[in-house]
Each structure stands twice: as C-alpha cells, then as structure tokens.
XYZ file of C-alpha atoms in Angstrom:
718
model
C -36.865 -99.857 -23.428
C -40.668 -99.895 -23.332
C -41.847 -96.428 -22.216
C -45.280 -97.790 -21.255
C -43.632 -100.017 -18.665
C -41.740 -97.054 -17.180
C -44.971 -95.079 -17.095
C -46.690 -97.889 -15.195
C -43.800 -97.904 -12.737
C -44.035 -94.157 -12.282
C -40.530 -93.669 -13.729
C -41.337 -91.781 -16.905
C -39.305 -88.631 -16.101
C -36.008 -90.463 -15.691
C -32.898 -91.857 -17.319
C -32.052 -95.590 -17.255
C -28.484 -96.891 -17.723
C -27.080 -100.395 -17.989
C -23.696 -100.845 -16.404
C -21.270 -102.418 -18.867
C -18.176 -102.209 -16.681
C -16.910 -100.286 -13.680
C -16.334 -97.250 -15.914
C -18.789 -97.583 -18.807
C -22.574 -97.262 -18.975
C -25.110 -97.635 -21.776
C -28.163 -95.349 -22.094
C -31.327 -97.461 -22.326
C -33.915 -94.743 -21.835
C -33.945 -91.013 -21.257
C -36.602 -88.304 -20.901
C -36.631 -84.642 -19.917
C -34.501 -81.635 -20.916
C -32.939 -81.499 -17.458
C -30.729 -84.489 -18.331
C -28.678 -82.647 -20.938
C -27.510 -80.049 -18.425
C -27.037 -82.452 -15.537
C -25.274 -85.149 -17.588
C -23.877 -83.556 -20.804
C -21.728 -86.649 -21.350
C -24.790 -88.641 -22.490
C -25.770 -86.214 -25.247
C -25.634 -87.844 -28.722
C -24.127 -91.095 -27.463
C -25.226 -94.499 -26.236
C -22.102 -95.585 -24.335
C -20.273 -93.166 -22.032
C -18.307 -92.652 -18.829
C -19.555 -90.382 -16.027
C -17.811 -86.985 -16.092
C -18.296 -86.230 -12.386
C -20.711 -83.344 -12.914
C -22.777 -84.315 -9.858
C -21.045 -84.843 -6.522
C -24.191 -86.449 -5.076
C -24.368 -88.996 -7.901
C -20.643 -89.765 -7.672
C -21.001 -90.544 -3.948
C -23.924 -92.857 -4.629
C -22.014 -94.719 -7.358
C -19.520 -95.873 -4.702
C -22.326 -97.676 -2.818
C -23.870 -98.862 -6.077
C -20.587 -100.444 -7.179
C -20.573 -102.596 -4.022
C -24.056 -103.873 -4.927
C -23.111 -104.577 -8.526
C -19.885 -106.344 -7.526
C -21.868 -108.690 -5.236
C -23.891 -109.735 -8.303
C -26.998 -110.656 -6.278
C -30.496 -109.494 -7.137
C -31.308 -106.385 -5.103
C -31.834 -102.645 -5.071
C -30.527 -99.640 -3.129
C -31.655 -95.998 -3.313
C -29.811 -92.756 -2.777
C -32.643 -90.804 -1.186
C -33.771 -87.439 -2.498
C -31.266 -84.715 -3.361
C -31.465 -81.372 -5.187
C -29.498 -80.065 -8.189
C -29.525 -76.370 -9.164
C -29.536 -76.164 -12.970
C -29.436 -72.938 -14.964
C -33.195 -72.917 -15.559
C -34.625 -74.896 -12.677
C -34.070 -76.610 -9.347
C -34.675 -80.362 -9.743
C -35.308 -83.016 -7.058
C -33.642 -86.298 -7.951
C -33.298 -89.846 -6.656
C -30.956 -92.563 -7.930
C -31.478 -96.325 -7.723
C -28.952 -99.098 -8.336
C -30.501 -102.411 -9.385
C -29.264 -105.960 -10.011
C -31.760 -108.148 -11.915
C -31.064 -111.370 -13.820
C -27.285 -110.761 -13.693
C -27.738 -107.331 -15.285
C -26.731 -104.104 -13.533
C -28.835 -100.956 -13.893
C -28.743 -97.348 -12.716
C -31.899 -95.221 -12.705
C -31.922 -91.463 -12.053
C -35.448 -90.077 -11.603
C -36.887 -86.591 -11.302
C -39.340 -86.831 -8.393
C -40.995 -83.469 -7.783
C -44.204 -85.094 -6.511
C -42.324 -87.320 -4.052
C -40.336 -84.313 -2.792
C -43.520 -82.326 -2.234
C -45.037 -85.292 -0.377
C -41.954 -85.533 1.854
C -42.069 -81.807 2.625
C -45.769 -82.083 3.373
C -45.074 -84.982 5.715
C -42.409 -82.955 7.548
C -44.741 -79.961 7.813
C -47.541 -82.146 9.180
C -45.112 -83.592 11.701
C -43.998 -80.099 12.732
C -47.600 -78.940 13.108
C -48.421 -82.059 15.101
C -45.527 -81.585 17.523
C -46.351 -77.905 18.049
C -49.997 -78.785 18.644
C -49.083 -81.601 21.059
C -46.703 -79.343 23.019
C -49.398 -76.673 23.344
C -52.013 -79.183 24.507
C -49.591 -80.787 26.995
C -48.714 -77.386 28.418
C -52.436 -76.608 28.890
C -53.016 -79.894 30.741
C -49.931 -79.379 32.947
C -50.924 -75.822 33.877
C -54.513 -76.794 34.657
C -53.375 -79.710 36.816
C -50.937 -77.516 38.758
C -53.527 -74.770 39.279
C -56.383 -77.023 40.387
C -54.134 -79.168 42.581
C -53.103 -76.019 44.440
C -56.737 -74.961 44.880
C -58.124 -78.377 45.792
C -55.339 -79.046 48.296
C -56.140 -75.970 50.351
C -57.432 -76.887 53.823
C -61.115 -76.430 54.677
C -62.070 -75.722 51.084
C -65.692 -76.163 49.949
C -65.554 -77.580 46.460
C -68.858 -76.270 45.194
C -68.512 -72.842 46.763
C -64.888 -71.952 46.242
C -64.816 -69.164 43.668
C -61.235 -69.671 42.390
C -62.035 -73.276 41.419
C -65.171 -72.193 39.579
C -63.167 -69.545 37.731
C -60.434 -72.026 36.784
C -63.049 -74.414 35.383
C -64.824 -71.796 33.277
C -61.706 -70.048 31.996
C -60.002 -73.108 30.531
C -60.702 -74.450 27.040
C -60.132 -77.969 28.306
C -62.991 -80.193 29.408
C -62.622 -80.836 33.146
C -64.221 -83.233 35.620
C -63.457 -83.255 39.359
C -64.361 -86.572 40.986
C -64.219 -87.777 44.574
C -62.011 -90.618 45.799
C -64.626 -93.171 44.667
C -64.762 -91.662 41.149
C -68.145 -89.966 41.600
C -68.548 -86.612 39.844
C -68.366 -83.521 42.088
C -67.943 -80.740 39.562
C -67.350 -80.178 35.858
C -67.260 -77.340 33.361
C -69.375 -76.556 30.267
C -66.558 -77.720 27.974
C -66.995 -81.303 29.272
C -70.686 -81.328 28.460
C -70.280 -79.815 24.975
C -67.511 -82.318 24.208
C -70.161 -85.022 23.827
C -73.188 -82.840 23.041
C -72.047 -81.408 19.723
C -73.626 -84.257 17.760
C -77.180 -85.465 17.446
C -76.207 -88.826 18.893
C -77.713 -89.498 22.282
C -75.237 -91.091 24.685
C -76.444 -93.357 27.429
C -73.878 -92.293 30.042
C -72.932 -88.978 31.677
C -69.651 -87.593 30.250
C -67.562 -88.547 33.305
C -68.863 -92.151 33.273
C -68.292 -92.370 29.529
C -64.663 -91.271 29.947
C -64.143 -93.892 32.654
C -65.709 -96.593 30.505
C -63.564 -95.692 27.482
C -60.423 -95.656 29.639
C -61.218 -99.045 31.199
C -61.952 -100.741 27.880
C -58.989 -99.311 25.951
C -56.151 -99.423 28.507
C -55.244 -102.561 30.481
C -53.302 -100.451 32.986
C -56.508 -98.701 34.136
C -56.900 -100.860 37.249
C -53.305 -100.216 38.316
C -53.617 -96.433 37.794
C -56.520 -96.115 40.237
C -55.338 -98.710 42.767
C -51.917 -97.071 43.100
C -53.154 -93.456 42.818
C -50.923 -92.766 39.809
C -51.095 -90.043 37.166
C -51.739 -90.974 33.534
C -51.933 -89.233 30.166
C -52.937 -90.786 26.847
C -55.439 -90.843 24.002
C -58.823 -92.573 23.938
C -61.215 -93.081 21.038
C -64.983 -92.520 21.179
C -66.858 -94.244 18.363
C -70.280 -92.684 17.887
C -71.848 -93.995 14.634
C -72.871 -92.705 12.177
C -70.370 -89.965 13.037
C -66.662 -90.549 12.419
C -65.857 -90.671 16.120
C -63.571 -88.558 18.289
C -59.998 -88.843 19.506
C -59.587 -87.406 23.017
C -56.410 -86.610 24.954
C -57.148 -87.557 28.557
C -55.045 -86.635 31.602
C -55.823 -88.203 34.984
C -54.295 -86.894 38.202
C -54.941 -87.804 41.858
C -55.276 -84.893 44.293
C -54.213 -85.908 47.810
C -54.840 -84.398 51.232
C -52.252 -83.776 53.963
C -52.378 -87.467 54.955
C -51.691 -88.359 51.294
C -55.057 -90.030 50.837
C -56.747 -89.413 47.487
C -59.501 -86.890 48.048
C -60.160 -86.040 44.386
C -59.450 -87.260 40.886
C -58.890 -84.601 38.233
C -59.791 -85.468 34.623
C -58.825 -82.995 31.881
C -59.797 -83.713 28.273
C -59.055 -82.093 24.904
C -60.406 -83.006 21.491
C -57.465 -83.992 19.239
C -59.598 -85.379 16.394
C -58.338 -82.738 13.952
C -54.758 -83.707 14.741
C -55.619 -87.345 14.050
C -57.239 -86.476 10.723
C -54.175 -84.425 9.924
C -52.153 -87.574 10.490
C -54.414 -89.606 8.230
C -53.527 -87.344 5.325
C -50.246 -89.227 5.341
C -50.206 -92.998 5.783
C -46.788 -92.980 7.447
C -47.891 -90.585 10.184
C -51.035 -92.657 10.768
C -48.986 -95.577 12.058
C -45.767 -93.906 13.159
C -44.925 -91.466 15.926
C -44.113 -88.030 14.496
C -41.324 -87.269 16.979
C -39.361 -90.537 16.962
C -40.465 -92.069 13.636
C -41.118 -95.328 15.526
C -44.407 -97.261 15.247
C -47.106 -95.749 17.471
C -49.412 -97.433 19.999
C -52.163 -98.268 17.497
C -49.772 -99.917 15.051
C -48.008 -101.724 17.915
C -51.309 -103.280 19.043
C -51.934 -104.529 15.516
C -48.490 -106.126 15.366
C -48.841 -107.593 18.872
C -52.088 -109.334 17.932
C -50.513 -110.488 14.666
C -47.546 -111.995 16.561
C -49.950 -113.846 18.840
C -51.735 -115.287 15.799
C -48.394 -116.636 14.539
C -48.140 -118.594 17.830
C -44.385 -118.142 18.161
C -42.988 -117.420 21.671
C -41.771 -113.929 22.457
C -41.160 -111.493 25.308
C -43.086 -108.250 25.577
C -40.954 -105.521 27.153
C -42.644 -102.424 28.548
C -40.138 -99.564 28.919
C -40.618 -96.373 30.921
C -38.126 -93.488 31.070
C -36.940 -92.993 34.616
C -37.473 -89.570 36.256
C -38.248 -87.918 32.920
C -40.676 -85.462 34.522
C -37.668 -83.755 36.116
C -36.212 -82.923 32.676
C -39.460 -81.327 31.512
C -39.738 -79.325 34.735
C -36.133 -78.103 34.652
C -35.612 -77.571 30.918
C -39.060 -77.548 29.254
C -40.866 -79.765 26.747
C -38.594 -78.847 23.807
C -35.542 -80.284 25.578
C -37.663 -83.239 26.719
C -38.630 -83.973 23.109
C -34.983 -83.796 22.075
C -34.034 -86.362 24.724
C -36.864 -88.712 23.701
C -35.880 -88.444 20.035
C -32.236 -89.209 20.791
C -33.148 -92.039 23.173
C -35.441 -93.640 20.567
C -32.533 -93.759 18.122
C -30.329 -95.473 20.701
C -32.978 -98.057 21.570
C -33.857 -98.709 17.924
C -30.194 -99.162 16.999
C -29.770 -102.158 19.324
C -33.164 -103.768 18.647
C -32.739 -106.970 16.656
C -33.997 -107.311 13.074
C -36.842 -109.696 13.984
C -37.949 -107.567 16.951
C -40.247 -104.558 16.949
C -39.973 -101.383 19.017
C -42.684 -98.726 19.303
C -43.401 -95.550 21.223
C -46.687 -96.268 22.984
C -46.925 -93.236 25.277
C -45.282 -89.962 26.188
C -42.367 -91.597 28.051
C -43.129 -95.226 27.240
C -41.796 -97.664 24.672
C -42.587 -101.312 24.037
C -40.580 -104.068 22.372
C -41.684 -107.434 20.999
C -38.563 -109.572 21.414
C -38.802 -112.676 19.245
C -37.306 -115.954 20.529
C -35.417 -118.275 18.206
C -37.493 -121.424 18.736
C -41.089 -122.642 18.531
C -41.420 -124.178 22.017
C -44.333 -122.973 24.134
C -42.322 -123.054 27.359
C -39.823 -120.335 28.332
C -36.432 -121.609 29.447
C -33.886 -119.994 31.740
C -31.757 -119.448 28.642
C -34.602 -117.442 27.087
C -34.903 -115.331 30.224
C -31.148 -114.711 30.281
C -31.378 -113.587 26.664
C -34.129 -111.155 27.633
C -32.118 -109.876 30.624
C -29.042 -109.246 28.454
C -31.164 -107.357 25.924
C -32.814 -105.253 28.670
C -29.418 -104.516 30.230
C -28.165 -103.297 26.862
C -31.235 -101.040 26.514
C -30.545 -99.656 29.984
C -26.835 -99.197 29.262
C -27.361 -97.024 26.172
C -30.076 -95.012 27.914
C -27.807 -94.161 30.851
C -25.154 -92.559 28.647
C -25.300 -88.730 28.885
C -27.422 -86.784 26.377
C -25.606 -83.758 24.966
C -28.258 -81.413 23.611
C -28.085 -78.763 20.897
C -28.440 -76.051 23.559
C -25.249 -77.243 25.247
C -27.091 -78.887 28.145
C -26.239 -82.351 29.421
C -29.057 -84.598 30.662
C -29.144 -88.112 32.087
C -32.036 -90.559 32.304
C -32.545 -94.249 33.007
C -35.054 -96.958 32.144
C -37.529 -99.095 34.024
C -38.245 -102.305 32.107
C -41.116 -104.725 32.709
C -41.237 -108.047 30.856
C -43.839 -110.756 30.289
C -43.719 -113.863 28.107
C -46.033 -115.261 25.424
C -47.501 -117.828 25.707
C -46.049 -118.792 29.110
C -47.766 -115.964 31.027
C -50.846 -115.506 28.840
C -52.004 -115.692 25.212
C -54.060 -112.482 25.401
C -52.725 -109.191 24.015
C -54.622 -107.226 26.648
C -53.272 -109.337 29.518
C -49.733 -109.222 28.131
C -49.843 -105.424 28.252
C -51.435 -105.475 31.704
C -48.822 -107.862 33.102
C -45.919 -105.935 31.526
C -47.355 -102.718 33.002
C -47.458 -104.315 36.469
C -43.865 -105.462 36.044
C -42.574 -102.036 35.000
C -44.451 -100.442 37.906
C -42.582 -102.800 40.233
C -39.285 -101.861 38.565
C -40.017 -98.171 39.229
C -39.741 -98.777 42.965
C -36.018 -99.443 42.633
C -33.591 -96.549 42.791
C -31.553 -97.752 39.801
C -32.583 -98.773 36.300
C -33.640 -102.421 36.255
C -35.777 -105.096 34.614
C -38.637 -106.840 36.408
C -40.374 -109.985 35.105
C -44.068 -110.608 35.605
C -44.740 -113.482 37.987
C -47.296 -114.713 40.479
C -44.803 -113.671 43.178
C -44.934 -110.149 41.759
C -48.689 -110.072 42.330
C -48.189 -111.347 45.889
C -45.496 -108.723 46.499
C -47.820 -106.049 45.127
C -50.541 -107.130 47.537
C -48.069 -107.132 50.432
C -46.977 -103.651 49.417
C -50.595 -102.468 49.444
C -51.023 -104.004 52.905
C -47.828 -102.288 54.052
C -49.047 -98.988 52.630
C -52.374 -99.326 54.451
C -50.531 -100.113 57.698
C -48.304 -97.086 57.160
C -51.349 -94.872 56.621
C -52.769 -96.146 59.901
C -49.428 -95.459 61.565
C -49.620 -91.840 60.391
C -53.171 -91.476 61.703
C -52.427 -93.211 65.017
C -48.958 -91.668 65.455
C -47.183 -94.989 65.922
C -43.764 -93.355 65.497
C -40.981 -92.405 67.879
C -37.872 -90.307 67.391
C -34.612 -91.917 68.455
C -31.610 -89.650 68.976
C -28.036 -90.451 67.951
C -25.416 -88.267 69.705
C -22.891 -86.200 67.726
C -19.676 -85.361 69.541
C -17.276 -82.494 69.221
C -14.026 -84.339 68.479
C -11.842 -81.733 70.153
C -13.648 -81.855 73.531
C -15.363 -85.254 73.311
C -18.666 -83.701 74.404
C -22.143 -84.308 72.948
C -23.124 -81.077 71.230
C -25.763 -82.311 68.767
C -28.029 -85.246 67.978
C -29.598 -86.598 64.810
C -33.320 -87.366 65.084
C -34.053 -90.755 63.484
C -37.603 -92.084 63.140
C -38.734 -95.547 64.249
C -42.132 -97.187 63.683
C -43.744 -99.154 66.528
C -45.804 -101.663 64.522
C -49.070 -102.792 66.201
C -47.797 -106.392 65.975
C -45.153 -105.484 68.542
C -41.945 -105.075 66.572
C -39.887 -101.985 65.721
C -39.739 -101.217 61.988
C -36.435 -99.566 60.949
C -36.660 -96.562 58.599
C -34.954 -98.255 55.644
C -37.985 -100.597 55.419
C -40.742 -97.983 55.342
C -39.204 -94.629 54.321
C -38.788 -95.654 50.622
C -42.468 -96.676 50.545
C -43.429 -93.429 52.276
C -41.453 -91.505 49.665
C -43.134 -93.328 46.761
C -46.659 -92.945 48.113
C -46.301 -89.365 49.328
C -46.838 -90.393 52.960
C -43.434 -88.873 53.638
C -45.189 -85.477 53.709
C -47.327 -86.138 56.830
C -44.549 -88.265 58.368
C -42.058 -85.443 57.785
C -44.421 -82.966 59.442
C -44.739 -85.273 62.430
C -40.925 -85.409 62.687
C -40.692 -81.599 62.651
C -43.392 -81.290 65.326
C -41.862 -83.999 67.528
C -38.335 -82.608 67.116
C -39.566 -79.209 68.296
C -41.284 -80.861 71.298
C -38.037 -82.684 72.196
C -36.054 -79.455 71.896
C -38.475 -77.767 74.302
C -38.129 -80.610 76.819
C -34.323 -80.449 76.557
C -34.364 -76.675 77.017
C -36.472 -77.089 80.155
C -33.717 -79.393 81.453
C -31.145 -76.714 80.691
C -29.612 -78.651 77.790
C -28.472 -76.425 74.896
C -28.389 -79.214 72.302
C -28.846 -78.817 68.537
C -31.190 -81.337 66.897
C -30.753 -82.390 63.249
C -33.659 -83.687 61.129
C -33.576 -85.147 57.618
C -35.577 -83.771 54.683
C -36.472 -86.034 51.737
C -36.824 -84.941 48.082
C -40.620 -85.189 48.299
C -40.695 -82.895 51.358
C -38.583 -80.260 49.620
C -41.172 -80.165 46.822
C -43.924 -79.468 49.351
C -44.839 -75.802 48.918
C -46.056 -75.559 52.525
C -42.891 -76.960 54.144
C -41.228 -73.698 55.198
C -44.391 -72.209 56.669
C -44.993 -75.426 58.585
C -41.460 -75.440 60.036
C -41.771 -71.771 60.989
C -45.167 -72.314 62.672
C -43.885 -75.413 64.527
C -40.878 -73.565 65.944
C -43.060 -70.633 67.003
C -45.752 -72.843 68.538
C -43.229 -74.911 70.538
C -41.417 -71.730 71.614
C -37.981 -73.176 70.891
C -34.828 -71.416 69.781
C -34.534 -71.945 65.968
C -30.726 -71.965 66.393
C -31.138 -75.397 67.986
C -32.711 -76.902 64.844
C -30.696 -78.137 61.854
C -31.967 -79.456 58.512
C -30.119 -82.250 56.683
C -30.444 -82.694 52.920
C -28.695 -85.092 50.558
C -26.680 -83.972 47.544
C -29.310 -85.468 45.238
C -31.987 -83.142 46.612
C -29.729 -80.136 46.002
C -29.033 -81.078 42.399
C -32.593 -82.030 41.446
C -34.449 -79.124 43.070
C -31.911 -76.317 43.078
C -34.307 -73.343 42.906
C -36.707 -74.718 45.517
C -33.839 -75.730 47.794
C -32.200 -72.304 47.574
C -35.437 -70.574 48.579
C -36.040 -72.996 51.465
C -32.504 -72.856 52.867
C -32.317 -69.098 52.555
C -35.561 -68.699 54.513
C -34.722 -71.174 57.297
C -31.299 -69.623 57.824
C -32.958 -66.206 58.174
C -34.859 -67.765 61.080
C -31.558 -68.884 62.612
C -31.558 -72.593 61.691
C -28.468 -74.271 60.270
C -28.121 -76.567 57.257
C -26.078 -79.745 56.770
C -25.410 -81.753 53.597
C -25.800 -85.482 54.244
C -24.023 -88.364 52.427
C -21.495 -85.959 50.935
C -19.322 -87.369 48.148
C -21.623 -90.158 46.977
C -21.691 -89.577 43.245
C -22.313 -85.936 42.283
C -19.420 -84.231 40.533
C -20.727 -80.635 40.536
C -19.578 -78.859 43.677
C -20.609 -75.345 42.656
C -23.607 -75.515 44.991
C -21.237 -75.492 47.996
C -20.424 -71.860 47.244
C -23.877 -70.815 46.041
C -26.218 -72.402 48.583
C -26.546 -71.224 52.200
C -25.148 -74.266 54.045
C -23.134 -74.705 57.250
C -21.816 -78.284 57.422
C -20.858 -81.285 55.308
C -21.405 -84.808 56.568
C -18.897 -87.263 55.073
C -20.628 -90.471 53.998
C -19.952 -93.552 56.135
C -18.598 -95.469 53.121
C -15.447 -93.288 53.208
C -15.057 -93.679 56.964
C -15.223 -97.485 56.606
C -12.076 -97.378 54.480
C -10.044 -96.334 57.523
C -9.057 -99.621 59.211
C -6.012 -101.616 60.338
C -5.281 -102.753 56.757
C -5.775 -99.381 55.061
C -3.037 -97.590 53.171
C -2.175 -93.906 53.474
C -4.109 -93.183 50.266
C -7.360 -94.590 51.666
C -7.935 -91.441 53.733
C -7.129 -89.087 50.847
C -10.789 -88.372 50.031
C -11.564 -87.578 53.673
C -8.583 -85.226 53.885
C -9.626 -83.520 50.645
C -13.202 -83.026 51.884
C -12.020 -81.603 55.210
C -9.592 -79.214 53.500
C -12.176 -78.064 50.953
C -14.896 -77.596 53.581
C -12.657 -75.584 55.886
C -11.535 -73.384 52.993
C -15.232 -72.610 52.412
C -15.691 -71.993 56.156
C -17.871 -75.092 56.552
C -17.714 -77.566 59.438
C -17.253 -81.281 58.769
C -19.235 -84.135 60.346
C -18.141 -87.761 60.019
C -20.874 -90.417 60.298
C -20.478 -94.134 60.844
C -17.463 -93.883 63.181
C -17.099 -97.342 64.754
C -13.456 -97.666 65.857
C -10.937 -95.742 67.921
C -8.632 -95.763 64.883
C -11.218 -93.921 62.821
C -11.891 -91.417 65.623
C -8.193 -90.678 66.099
C -7.618 -90.274 62.345
C -10.495 -87.794 62.093
C -9.431 -85.886 65.192
C -5.814 -85.685 63.998
C -6.973 -84.228 60.683
C -9.249 -81.571 62.176
C -12.649 -83.105 61.494
C -15.080 -81.138 63.680
C -17.884 -83.529 64.669
C -18.424 -87.308 64.648
C -21.254 -89.758 65.210
C -21.383 -93.537 65.110
C -21.633 -96.755 67.136
C -18.275 -96.046 68.796
C -20.060 -93.358 70.787
C -23.679 -94.515 70.784
C -26.399 -96.123 68.709
C -29.627 -94.145 68.159
C -31.498 -94.289 71.481
C -34.909 -93.190 72.842
C -35.228 -89.747 74.417
C -34.870 -90.924 78.036
C -31.672 -92.861 77.272
C -30.270 -89.848 75.429
C -30.929 -87.736 78.511
C -29.042 -90.353 80.562
C -26.065 -89.953 78.215
C -26.121 -86.196 78.753
C -26.355 -86.693 82.516
C -23.452 -89.153 82.465
C -21.398 -86.617 80.540
C -22.035 -84.017 83.263
C -21.013 -86.449 86.006
C -17.694 -87.104 84.258
C -16.944 -83.443 84.367
C-alpha cells in the first residue's frame, strides 16, 4: 500500500488489514513498534487470525462484522481507547471500512487526536465553571439590589447601601426607571465601553438597549410583560475584535407590582468566547449539552428558509426550572439540563434540528415531508404529536447522581414557515410569543402562534391594566362562606373569598382574575388587601359579640414575599383583633415548593396564636412527611373526593376520605370537608367523625351582611 497516500490521510502511524474471511485478515500496511506488542500474531506473517490480545478491539470487531456482512460501502469507528503496553500508554482508534466490495480494518495510533479531545473537555470544564461563577454573581447582585430598591421611601441617589452595592461588584450595573431612562450606574459600566480608543455615539445604557433590541426578537415582549431575561449580546467595534457581553435584565416592582426600576447587570465574557474559538466544535455547540448553540441555530434557520421548504419552529422553555436552582443549586440544575437535552435529542427526527438557545430554552426546526407552502391540519397534528412526545419525556422524573429526584415540564411555542412568516427574526419572535402564552397554563402544553393569540395577548394586557386599577381603587369585596361544626351543626368559622366588582357592573369570580394576579405579581397587593379587610371584618364581628374564626388563603407568590409575616402581624395589631380568630390556608403545592420559607412563616404566625389549615389535601403530592414536621392544625379534604359520595357510590368510594380522617386524627389534626352539597355527603362525614364542613348544602359564599343574618338566624333557632 502506498505510504504517501496514508500520510496524506493522516494515517501514517497505523496498521491496515484486508478482511479475507470472518476469521482471517491480511496485513496491507503496518508502522510503529507498538504493533508488535499489541498484536504479536502479525509479526513475520501476512495472513493471520486475531489472538484476542485486546478486549477493546475484539468488541469492535463484532460491530465491524455486521458492516462487512452487509457488503455496502460505508465506515464505522470505534472511538478512542487506551492500551497499556510495557513501554508506553498508547491511544488507539479502529475503523471498519467497506469500499468497492473490499473489507478493511484500520487501527491507528492517535496521540494528537487524544490530546485535542482532552483539551476540548478541559475547555468545556473551564467554560462551565466560569459560566456558573458569572451566573452566581448576577443572581446575587439582582437579589441584593432588588431588596434595596424595593424598600419603601428610598431615595435612589442618596441611599448609601445601593451606592456600596454598585461600587463593590465587579459587574457593570445600570439602574433605569420604568421608562428605561438611566438613574444610576457604576464605574464598571463606563469602563466596559471606555477601554478602547473607539468613540461610541451612545451612552452605555442606550448602547446596551440598542444591542438587545437588534439582536433579540423577544425584546419587545420582555419589556411589555415586565419579564426577566438573561443572554449574550455582541458589540462590534471595528477595528477592534468586538466584545461578547452577558446581560441580565430584571424588573424591580413596587408594592402595587408596577415596574419602578429596571436592573441591568453586564459582564464581559469575551475571553470565554475566544476560549471557545480555540476549538471549532465548542464555537458552534453548547459545552454542557453538546447540542448546537444559538449562533449556529440562527445560521441553520436562515439556511432552511433559503431552501424554501415548509417547517415548524418550536420554541421550548423548561417549566419552573428556577425552583430547581433555588432549592438544589446550579450544579444540580446543569445536571437536569444535560439529562433533559439527551431525552429531547433522542426523539428528534433525523431531518430535524434541535439546539440549546438559552439557559433554559431549546429550539427545534421540525421539517415537514412535502413542498407545499400551505400548512394543513395534518401537518399541525404531526407537530402536536411531536410536542406531546417532547413533553412526555421531559415529565419523567430525573434521578440525579446525588440521589435527588427532580421533576420539570415544558412550555412549547410553535410557528410555521412560510405560513406565518418567511423571516427568521419574525419566526423567533412569533414562537417566543407562543411559548409565553403556553407559560400561563398550569400544565405543560403547546401553543401555536396565531392572530387570535395576539388578540388574546392584548385582551390579557387590558385585563391586567383593569386589575391594576382595581387594586388602586379597591374594587374588591370579601364574601364569607360558613363552616359548620358537624357535631353541633353550628357555624364556627368562615372562609374569606375575594370578589371583584368590575366598573362595567358585573362581579368577576376569583378563578378568572387570581391566576392573572399570580402571574403578574398583583397577588401581593391583593393579598395584603385581603389580610387588612379580613382583620376589619373580624373586628366588626367581635363588636357584635361573635367569636368566629376567619380563614384566608395564601398563594405561592405571597409566601415568597419577605414582608408577609410582618404585614400580617401589623394588621392584626392595628385592627386590635384576637389573632386566635385568624386562620391561614395554604395548598400542598406551596408546602412542597417553599418548605423552608413556609416553615418559618407558619412557626411565627402560630406563635402569635393563629391557626393553619392545608387546603386541597390529597390532590397529587405523595410526600406526607410535612404533616409531622410543619406546624399545622387542620386538613381540608379536596371537594373532588367529596363528590364521589353519591347515591351510586360503592363502599370503596369513601375509602380515601376515611383514610384521611384516620390519619389526621392520629396526628391530632382536625379535618374539614369542602364542597358538601348533599345530605348524604353530610351524614357520611358526620358518621365518620369529620370535624367541620362547608359547601352549598349549608350556604354559598355571601356578603358580610348576609353572613351576619345567617349567624342571627342560628341564634334564633336556639
């Protein structure tokens, strides 16, 4: 065999065999002393049989034999492996080849390739460590400045702690007002753009905004919906090489949940990018997941558009991923993302492309199997099935190396080329709008871009503005639903349920506006209004001589509010009511997701004398350890279990209720049943020692005056 050809192919330090049969091989070319020790059977012979001196090579020959038996031109490789010889450690790679009906085996010594692979892995490790450090800096700065900026009656320019936070951080920081006008910045922001001789025509804050707007189609949505965002932007400043900047944008909101400031934090990651460029693979591929990165994805998206073949663009966002980072840290978060990327990649079709385009975001170009410009219902069904499969694999539990178990979900937004648009920028913008709409749903789902989606988005903005006005104008009222002691039949408690008196004259039920309030953060001021009003009602009841306990609901967003306990304490003190007459209701989900914060809150309120009830008990959480660990007083059985008790029910239908009652009583907890609508249900609960019940059988939620009438009627009966 011509050695010059092998040299040109970079295969000089190798051995080349021709396969004569399943057992026999012929030596065509050999070089290097390492071969004699690794394969002594080829010494002084041309035709031989392998003597099984290398377990790695024997394993590869099994796969190679399948290729050779197929007798079709092709090539497979073993990947790198190491062999410890008496004088040296060698890095080898084997290739099986079929060419012109001839079968070949090549074993190459690839020290340079091994060193390149190790260098690539080291670069990736350095990159991930650097990224984790930078992310931690941004997160800490955001948390610290949000705490300072959210303080009431603060003067931005004069407050010393803010000035100290700005000067002490290595990050470049800009604090803007609600209209994106600069209020304050630190020296690091100015030096970020002043360390070259190039004169820029914009102030640093305006330059950052301009770069963000031009490079990210989702910019408009970020500011209009007051969302947080983190990503990388590129500043080209010829004749310099330009800078890569990691930019984090966070809204800072006041007590009414209106944006009062925007916080920009910036770090120069140019060195990291140049580190990537030392290896072509890391230039275009994400170091953590090994998937194509955002830059490479954009190139492929524009290339697909040039081919003018129809496809769907799917924008994928990991659902509630921030909770994993907060509970377990970035290392566990990275492990989940890496595992998830493997699952998603495994079910992506051969002609499709998947990429990681952000910290928790992926994108898929899903090719359609026709050349028509229109998108049919069959195409959309195909896209839905694919998205559902992506969601299915993402919802399976993640079992981590530390022994932890995590669960996530996916929000998927989809837009179609060329039906929706033929612009790469608009495709990304539309898919981003669609995934933002999907985020509003409690469960993982897919949302398609449509004109109706834009209309719904506008209606949502109108609804949000109306809700803000409702907070400012106090357009709410608390209705009270009686809770009865089943043994005596007397009203002993009431649940406070909010209603919204819309200016157009109709009553808006809570299930229509509470989810929006939760998403926008308006639940914080609304929740404070509920606490204040509940205390006022308790005072009025006490003045009437009514010793009634009032129960109010706390949402997940409220529990995360650092000022919640102090506000409740101040409200009780100001209204001069007995704290024993106030009860807090939390759902199981809040307990699981915010365990540490919940424990602190419940422990403090119970020290004041308040009681605690767990709402919607039994609706999906399997861990019951919190019942023993958390300071709680009552369980409220979800109405879905009560509904099962009817004329057609079997004895087993009440088994869950009986189990809950028995378990609660063994833990010295009282049991409340909600949604009681029939005498049969009441009698079943009473017979089985359920303590308290509420539902339409007794009364719907009613205004304060009507509730007082119910109490008065109860007295008259006695």
